[in-house]
Short mmCIF file of C-alpha atoms in Angstrom, two decimals:
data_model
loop_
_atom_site.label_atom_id
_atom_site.label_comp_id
_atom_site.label_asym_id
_atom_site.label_seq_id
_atom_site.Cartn_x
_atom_site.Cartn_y
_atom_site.Cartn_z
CA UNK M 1 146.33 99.15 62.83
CA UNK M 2 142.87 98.60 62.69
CA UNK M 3 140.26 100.55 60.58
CA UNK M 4 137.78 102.26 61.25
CA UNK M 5 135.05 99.36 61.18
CA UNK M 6 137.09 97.07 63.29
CA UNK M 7 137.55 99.66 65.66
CA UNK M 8 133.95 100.51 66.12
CA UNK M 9 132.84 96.89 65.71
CA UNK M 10 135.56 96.36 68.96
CA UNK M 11 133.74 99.39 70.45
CA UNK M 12 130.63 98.44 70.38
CA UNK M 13 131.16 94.67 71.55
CA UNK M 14 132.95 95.48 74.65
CA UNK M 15 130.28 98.09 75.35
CA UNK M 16 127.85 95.19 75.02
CA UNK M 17 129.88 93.17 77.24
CA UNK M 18 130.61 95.61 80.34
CA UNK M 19 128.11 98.37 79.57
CA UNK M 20 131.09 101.04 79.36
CA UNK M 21 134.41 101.80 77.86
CA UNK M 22 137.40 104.08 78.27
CA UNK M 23 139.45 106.14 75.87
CA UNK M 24 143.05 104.76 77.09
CA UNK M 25 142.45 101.37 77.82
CA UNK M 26 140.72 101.30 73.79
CA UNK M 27 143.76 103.40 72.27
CA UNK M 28 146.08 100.96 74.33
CA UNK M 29 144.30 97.69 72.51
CA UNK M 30 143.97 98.62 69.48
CA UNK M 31 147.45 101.05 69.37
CA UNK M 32 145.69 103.63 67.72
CA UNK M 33 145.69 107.77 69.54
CA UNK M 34 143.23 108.94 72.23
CA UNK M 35 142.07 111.35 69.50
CA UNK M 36 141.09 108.81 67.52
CA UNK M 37 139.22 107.08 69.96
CA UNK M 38 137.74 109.87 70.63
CA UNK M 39 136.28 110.61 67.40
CA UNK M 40 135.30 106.82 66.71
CA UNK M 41 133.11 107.72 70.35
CA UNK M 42 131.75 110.95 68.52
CA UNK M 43 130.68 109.31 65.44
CA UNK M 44 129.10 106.48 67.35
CA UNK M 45 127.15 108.98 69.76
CA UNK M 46 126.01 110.53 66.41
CA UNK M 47 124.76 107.47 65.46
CA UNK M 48 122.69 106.99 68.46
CA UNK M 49 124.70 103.95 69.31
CA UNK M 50 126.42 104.99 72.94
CA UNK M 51 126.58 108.06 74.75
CA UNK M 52 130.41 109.89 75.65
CA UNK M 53 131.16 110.37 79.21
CA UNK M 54 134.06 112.17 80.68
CA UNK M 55 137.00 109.39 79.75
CA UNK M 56 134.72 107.17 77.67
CA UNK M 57 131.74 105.94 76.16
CA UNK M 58 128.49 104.23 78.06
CA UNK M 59 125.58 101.86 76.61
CA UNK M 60 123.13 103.73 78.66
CA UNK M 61 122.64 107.81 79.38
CA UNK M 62 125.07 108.03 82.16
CA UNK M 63 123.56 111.03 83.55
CA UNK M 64 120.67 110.28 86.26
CA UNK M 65 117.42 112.84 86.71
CA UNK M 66 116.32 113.72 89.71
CA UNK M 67 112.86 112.68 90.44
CA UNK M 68 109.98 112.31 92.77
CA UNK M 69 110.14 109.79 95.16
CA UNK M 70 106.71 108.27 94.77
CA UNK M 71 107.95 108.43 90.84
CA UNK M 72 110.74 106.30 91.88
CA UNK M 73 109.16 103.97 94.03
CA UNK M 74 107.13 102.45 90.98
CA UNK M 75 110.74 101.83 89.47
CA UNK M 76 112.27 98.26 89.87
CA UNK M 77 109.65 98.11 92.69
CA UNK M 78 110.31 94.10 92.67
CA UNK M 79 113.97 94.30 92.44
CA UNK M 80 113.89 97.04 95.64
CA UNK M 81 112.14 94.57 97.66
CA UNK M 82 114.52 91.83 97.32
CA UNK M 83 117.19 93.47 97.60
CA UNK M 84 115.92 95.24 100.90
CA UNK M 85 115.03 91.83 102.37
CA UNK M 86 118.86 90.78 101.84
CA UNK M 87 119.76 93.94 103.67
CA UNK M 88 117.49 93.39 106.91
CA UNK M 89 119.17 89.66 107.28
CA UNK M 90 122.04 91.53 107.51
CA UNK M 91 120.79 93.48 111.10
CA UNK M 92 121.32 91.50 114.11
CA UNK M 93 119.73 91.99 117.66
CA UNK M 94 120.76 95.08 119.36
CA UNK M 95 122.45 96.87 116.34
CA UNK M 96 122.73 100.34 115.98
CA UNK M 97 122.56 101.32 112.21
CA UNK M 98 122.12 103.98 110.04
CA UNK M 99 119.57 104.12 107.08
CA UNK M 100 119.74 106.99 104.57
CA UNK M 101 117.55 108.03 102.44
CA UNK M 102 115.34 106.52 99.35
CA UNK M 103 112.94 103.98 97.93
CA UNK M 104 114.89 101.13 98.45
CA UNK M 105 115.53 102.56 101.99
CA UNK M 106 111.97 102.89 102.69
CA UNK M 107 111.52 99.12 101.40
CA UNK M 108 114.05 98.16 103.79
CA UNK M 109 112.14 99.76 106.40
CA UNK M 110 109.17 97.50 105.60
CA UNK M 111 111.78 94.30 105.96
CA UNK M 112 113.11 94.68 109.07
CA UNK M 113 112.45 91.96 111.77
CA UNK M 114 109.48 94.03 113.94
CA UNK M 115 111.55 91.67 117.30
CA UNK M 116 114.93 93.14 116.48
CA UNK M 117 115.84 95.82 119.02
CA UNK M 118 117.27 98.24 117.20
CA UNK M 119 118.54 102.00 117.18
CA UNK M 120 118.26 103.22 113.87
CA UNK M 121 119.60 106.76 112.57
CA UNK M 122 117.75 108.11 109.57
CA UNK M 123 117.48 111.46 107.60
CA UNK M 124 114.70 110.01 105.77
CA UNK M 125 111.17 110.97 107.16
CA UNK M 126 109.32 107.94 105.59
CA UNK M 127 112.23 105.59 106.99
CA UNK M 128 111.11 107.10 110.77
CA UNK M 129 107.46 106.79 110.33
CA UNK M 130 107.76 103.25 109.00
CA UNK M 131 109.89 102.21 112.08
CA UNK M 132 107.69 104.07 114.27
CA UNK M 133 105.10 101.39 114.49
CA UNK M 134 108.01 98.82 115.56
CA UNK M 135 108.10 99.28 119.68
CA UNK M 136 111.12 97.40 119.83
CA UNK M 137 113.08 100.06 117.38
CA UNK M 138 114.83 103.36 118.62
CA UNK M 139 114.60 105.90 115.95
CA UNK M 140 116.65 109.16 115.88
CA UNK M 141 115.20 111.26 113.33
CA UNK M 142 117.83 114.01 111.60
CA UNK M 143 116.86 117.51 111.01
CA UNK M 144 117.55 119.76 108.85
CA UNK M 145 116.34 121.46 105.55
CA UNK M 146 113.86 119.15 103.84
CA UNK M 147 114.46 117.72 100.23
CA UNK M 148 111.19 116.85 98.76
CA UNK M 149 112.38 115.11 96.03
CA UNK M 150 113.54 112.30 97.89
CA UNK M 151 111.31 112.78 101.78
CA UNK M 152 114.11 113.80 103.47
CA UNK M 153 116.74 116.21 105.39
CA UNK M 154 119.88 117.11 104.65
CA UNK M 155 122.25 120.38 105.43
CA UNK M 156 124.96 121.27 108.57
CA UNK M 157 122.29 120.29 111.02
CA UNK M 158 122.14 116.64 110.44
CA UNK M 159 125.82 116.71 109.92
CA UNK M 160 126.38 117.93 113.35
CA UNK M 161 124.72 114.98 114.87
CA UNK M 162 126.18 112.53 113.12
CA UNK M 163 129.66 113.66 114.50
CA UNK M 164 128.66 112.75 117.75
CA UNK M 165 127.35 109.27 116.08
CA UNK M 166 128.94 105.56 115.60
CA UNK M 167 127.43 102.73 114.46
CA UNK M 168 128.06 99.50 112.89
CA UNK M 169 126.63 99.56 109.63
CA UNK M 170 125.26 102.36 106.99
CA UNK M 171 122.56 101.17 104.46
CA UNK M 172 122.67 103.77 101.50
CA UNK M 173 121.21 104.11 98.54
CA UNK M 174 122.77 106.03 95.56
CA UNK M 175 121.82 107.51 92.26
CA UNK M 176 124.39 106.28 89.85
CA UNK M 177 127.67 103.60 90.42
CA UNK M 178 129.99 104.01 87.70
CA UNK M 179 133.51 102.43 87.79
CA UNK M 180 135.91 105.50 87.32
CA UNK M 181 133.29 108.50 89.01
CA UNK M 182 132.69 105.74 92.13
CA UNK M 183 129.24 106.69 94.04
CA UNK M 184 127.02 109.67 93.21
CA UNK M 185 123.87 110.85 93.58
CA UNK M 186 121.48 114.24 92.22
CA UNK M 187 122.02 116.22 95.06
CA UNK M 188 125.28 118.30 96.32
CA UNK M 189 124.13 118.59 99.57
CA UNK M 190 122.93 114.96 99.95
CA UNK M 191 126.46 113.18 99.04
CA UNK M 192 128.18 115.38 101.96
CA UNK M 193 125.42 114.12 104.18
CA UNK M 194 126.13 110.66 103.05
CA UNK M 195 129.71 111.10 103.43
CA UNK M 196 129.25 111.91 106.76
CA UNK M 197 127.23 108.85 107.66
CA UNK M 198 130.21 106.54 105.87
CA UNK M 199 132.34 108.44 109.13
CA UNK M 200 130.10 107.04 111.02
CA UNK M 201 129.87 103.56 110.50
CA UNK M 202 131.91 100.92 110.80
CA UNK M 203 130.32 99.42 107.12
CA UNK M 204 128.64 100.79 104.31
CA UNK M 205 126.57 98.43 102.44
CA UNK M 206 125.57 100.04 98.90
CA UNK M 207 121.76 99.33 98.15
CA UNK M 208 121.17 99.68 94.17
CA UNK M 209 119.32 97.56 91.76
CA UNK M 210 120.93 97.02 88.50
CA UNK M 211 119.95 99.93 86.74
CA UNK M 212 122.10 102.13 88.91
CA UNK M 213 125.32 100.71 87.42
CA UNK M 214 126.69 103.28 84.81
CA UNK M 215 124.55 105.73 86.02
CA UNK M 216 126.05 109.25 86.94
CA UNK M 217 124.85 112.14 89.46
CA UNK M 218 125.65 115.48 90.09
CA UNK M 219 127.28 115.18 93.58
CA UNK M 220 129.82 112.49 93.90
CA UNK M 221 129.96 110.47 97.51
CA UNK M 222 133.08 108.48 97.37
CA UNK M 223 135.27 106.48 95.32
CA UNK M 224 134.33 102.85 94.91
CA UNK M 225 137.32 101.29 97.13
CA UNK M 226 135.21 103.35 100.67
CA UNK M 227 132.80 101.00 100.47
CA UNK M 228 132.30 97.15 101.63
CA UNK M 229 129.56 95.76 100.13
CA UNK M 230 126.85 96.30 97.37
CA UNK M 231 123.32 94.73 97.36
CA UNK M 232 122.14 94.47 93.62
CA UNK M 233 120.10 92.21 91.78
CA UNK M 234 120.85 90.01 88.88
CA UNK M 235 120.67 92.34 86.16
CA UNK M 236 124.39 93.21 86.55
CA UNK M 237 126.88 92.15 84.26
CA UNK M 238 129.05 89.56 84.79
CA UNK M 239 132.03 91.89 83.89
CA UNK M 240 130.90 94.30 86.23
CA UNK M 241 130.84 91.51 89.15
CA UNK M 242 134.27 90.72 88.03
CA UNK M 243 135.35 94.45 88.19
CA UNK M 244 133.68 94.98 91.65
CA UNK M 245 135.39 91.91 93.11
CA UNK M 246 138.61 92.75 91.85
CA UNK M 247 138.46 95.90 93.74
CA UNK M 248 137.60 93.69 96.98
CA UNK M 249 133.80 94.76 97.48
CA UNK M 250 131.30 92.19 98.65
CA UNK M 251 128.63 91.43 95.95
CA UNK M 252 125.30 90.26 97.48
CA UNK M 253 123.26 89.25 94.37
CA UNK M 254 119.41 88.93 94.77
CA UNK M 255 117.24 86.72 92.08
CA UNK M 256 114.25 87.45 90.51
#
């Protein structure tokens, strides 16, 4: 059995290494009790060294705030724009797609091809008003109640439309990707929109820089395994890319 320094020295390495760790698969290597584990976690949190989560401990606060969107638009601005380039070389002439919402939605607004012919679907206000000046792109605006926070709709009236709706690919953006809690985001009423537009497409690419990963919300959209691909940028971990792949999603990863 290991002691107490070993254990937390183990703790802390792996948390270096993947960014996260859980309670059974720690008490499994190192054949010590959950409890335990989960008082090696509580001392370390005390410390300032990780922070618990439900099942574990993360390197990072796992919990994300909800903020402003022009707030968040200043955030991994150069990250955003790469990854929403890799995204519009993804759209091919005469697509119909859906774009939710936030900043790196509205940055993959700015990338798409103005000769595509598209029909895009969007809740996201600044999405349709960026598109608007492209004459070759059909926009169908959602309605609904309006969520400041992030320039959008959401609610029963955009849901209703999209059940009328398929298309072949969903860009989304999220608020947190964490390995056992899957896809979330700040708002309750904005993951059952989202998980709406998954029904509705045949693929959902996941657009998230780096920081995302680890990250928690308040409403959860779906478990990692609904979605196809992820867009991120080369701040992930290798371990993460491992874990990701193992589960069968397609990685695009951008450069800096």
């Amino acid at each position: 059995m290991k002691s107490i320094t070993q254990r937390h020295q183990l703790i802390l390495k792996k948390l270096e290494q993947t960014g996260h760790v859980n309670v059974q698969e720690l008490s499994t290597q190192m054949k010590v009790s959950d409890v335990t584990i989960r008082k090696d976690l509580k001392l370390l949190e005390d410390k300032k060294l990780l922070f618990r989560t439900h099942g574990g401990g993360s390197k990072v606060n796992p919990y994300a705030n909800d903020r402003p969107v022009a707030e968040k638009e200043q955030l991994h601005a150069e990250e955003k724009r790469l990854i929403a380039q890799a995204a519009a070389d993804m759209i091919g002439h005469n697509d119909s797609i859906i774009i939710a919402s936030g900043t790196t939605m509205l940055a993959l607004a700015r990338s798409i091809h103005a000769e595509k012919h598209l029909t895009v679907i969007t809740s996201a206000l600044n999405v349709a008003l960026e598109l608007s000046h492209h004459q070759h792109v059909e926009v169908l605006q959602l309605g609904g109640q309006l969520r400041q926070n992030s320039s959008s709709v959401m609610g029963p009236y955009a849901e209703q439309i999209l059940a009328d709706v398929s298309c072949s690919m969903l860009f989304m953006g999220v608020d947190g990707i964490d390995m056992e809690m899957g896809l979330t985001t700040t708002s309750l009423m904005e993951a059952r929109l989202n998980q709406r537009m998954m029904t509705a497409a045949q693929v959902t690419v996941v657009m998230a820089d780096s920081s995302k990963f680890g990250k928690r919300g308040l409403g959860k959209i779906c478990a990692l395994d609904q979605i196809q691909h992820i867009i991120t940028d080369s701040g992930i971990s290798p371990a993460l890319v491992e874990m990701l792949e193992d589960k069968g999603i397609n990685l695009t990863i951008v450069q800096q």
